[in-house]
């Protein structure tokens, strides 16, 4: 009975970090960026990472994204240890298992919305007809079915971020990492983006890990990890996150 339960729990976990540390050398000085981080994200969960600048949030994302390696500890994705991967396997992992959403969208300005969404599929060598069809479906999914031929400069900030979300979903990743995904958006666009992410995770097994300072993002997270000086100092659940969202909306209503 216990073994079955443990197996089910393991199968339900998309991302797990086990006591990961990261140290950098600056001359003769060793600088700790992460100091024993334990993190668990289930499939379909939205998890937030908050903390002051320099606390280790982006370093943690880089570990999960396979862009950097821990000095000690393990990063497990779908129960596979990233430290066992060579460079080619890590590249394949970043292409197929992880999607990225950035604060400033990182769209290619000379490509249309459709072409931007196709980029990861092109790198994965998906045939042209198949990737065009999937890109169209994803843009419709994020509410941009009528904007497929528009360049980024012809789209609002909120629309550009929706293109970025569609691009992140292109290769059906296990986890999507967002580094301040609402940081360049007004409050209305930020709320619409979070509504989109919540709707996308319904019926999907994709996990979302979002680094943020935005109460609107925090309010939609299932759990939030607070990090300071490379350590998790607090974890808060849905009820407390929703209270933060309620307080933020009350404040916005008073202002506007």
mmCIF file of C-alpha atoms in Angstrom, residues 5-18 39-45 75-80 97 174-175 205-207 223 225:
data_model
loop_
_atom_site.group_PDB
_atom_site.id
_atom_site.type_symbol
_atom_site.label_atom_id
_atom_site.label_comp_id
_atom_site.label_asym_id
_atom_site.label_seq_id
_atom_site.Cartn_x
_atom_site.Cartn_y
_atom_site.Cartn_z
ATOM 1 C CA UNK A 5 1.333 5.528 -2.812
ATOM 2 C CA UNK A 6 4.994 6.541 -3.069
ATOM 3 C CA UNK A 7 5.084 5.454 -6.722
ATOM 4 C CA UNK A 8 1.973 7.511 -7.478
ATOM 5 C CA UNK A 9 3.488 10.550 -5.767
ATOM 6 C CA UNK A 10 6.707 10.156 -7.794
ATOM 7 C CA UNK A 11 4.758 9.871 -11.056
ATOM 8 C CA UNK A 12 2.833 13.026 -10.172
ATOM 9 C CA UNK A 13 5.986 15.125 -9.692
ATOM 10 C CA UNK A 14 7.294 17.120 -12.669
ATOM 11 C CA UNK A 15 10.206 18.914 -10.981
ATOM 12 C CA UNK A 16 12.168 18.182 -7.831
ATOM 13 C CA UNK A 17 15.340 19.745 -6.511
ATOM 14 C CA UNK A 18 17.183 17.963 -3.724
ATOM 15 C CA UNK A 39 11.611 22.292 -4.270
ATOM 16 C CA UNK A 40 8.801 20.032 -5.491
ATOM 17 C CA UNK A 41 6.400 20.912 -8.313
ATOM 18 C CA UNK A 42 3.630 18.537 -9.334
ATOM 19 C CA UNK A 43 2.381 18.118 -12.873
ATOM 20 C CA UNK A 44 -0.199 20.793 -13.641
ATOM 21 C CA UNK A 45 0.824 23.013 -10.718
ATOM 22 C CA UNK A 75 17.662 18.415 -10.153
ATOM 23 C CA UNK A 76 15.112 15.795 -11.200
ATOM 24 C CA UNK A 77 12.731 16.342 -14.127
ATOM 25 C CA UNK A 78 10.125 13.604 -14.569
ATOM 26 C CA UNK A 79 12.278 11.663 -12.071
ATOM 27 C CA UNK A 80 15.391 11.880 -14.305
ATOM 28 C CA UNK A 97 11.143 19.348 -21.931
ATOM 29 C CA UNK A 174 6.935 19.114 -19.009
ATOM 30 C CA UNK A 175 7.641 22.453 -17.347
ATOM 31 C CA UNK A 205 0.214 18.052 -17.132
ATOM 32 C CA UNK A 206 2.523 21.001 -17.732
ATOM 33 C CA UNK A 207 4.026 22.515 -14.576
ATOM 34 C CA UNK A 223 2.148 27.371 -3.767
ATOM 35 C CA UNK A 225 8.368 29.599 -2.170
#
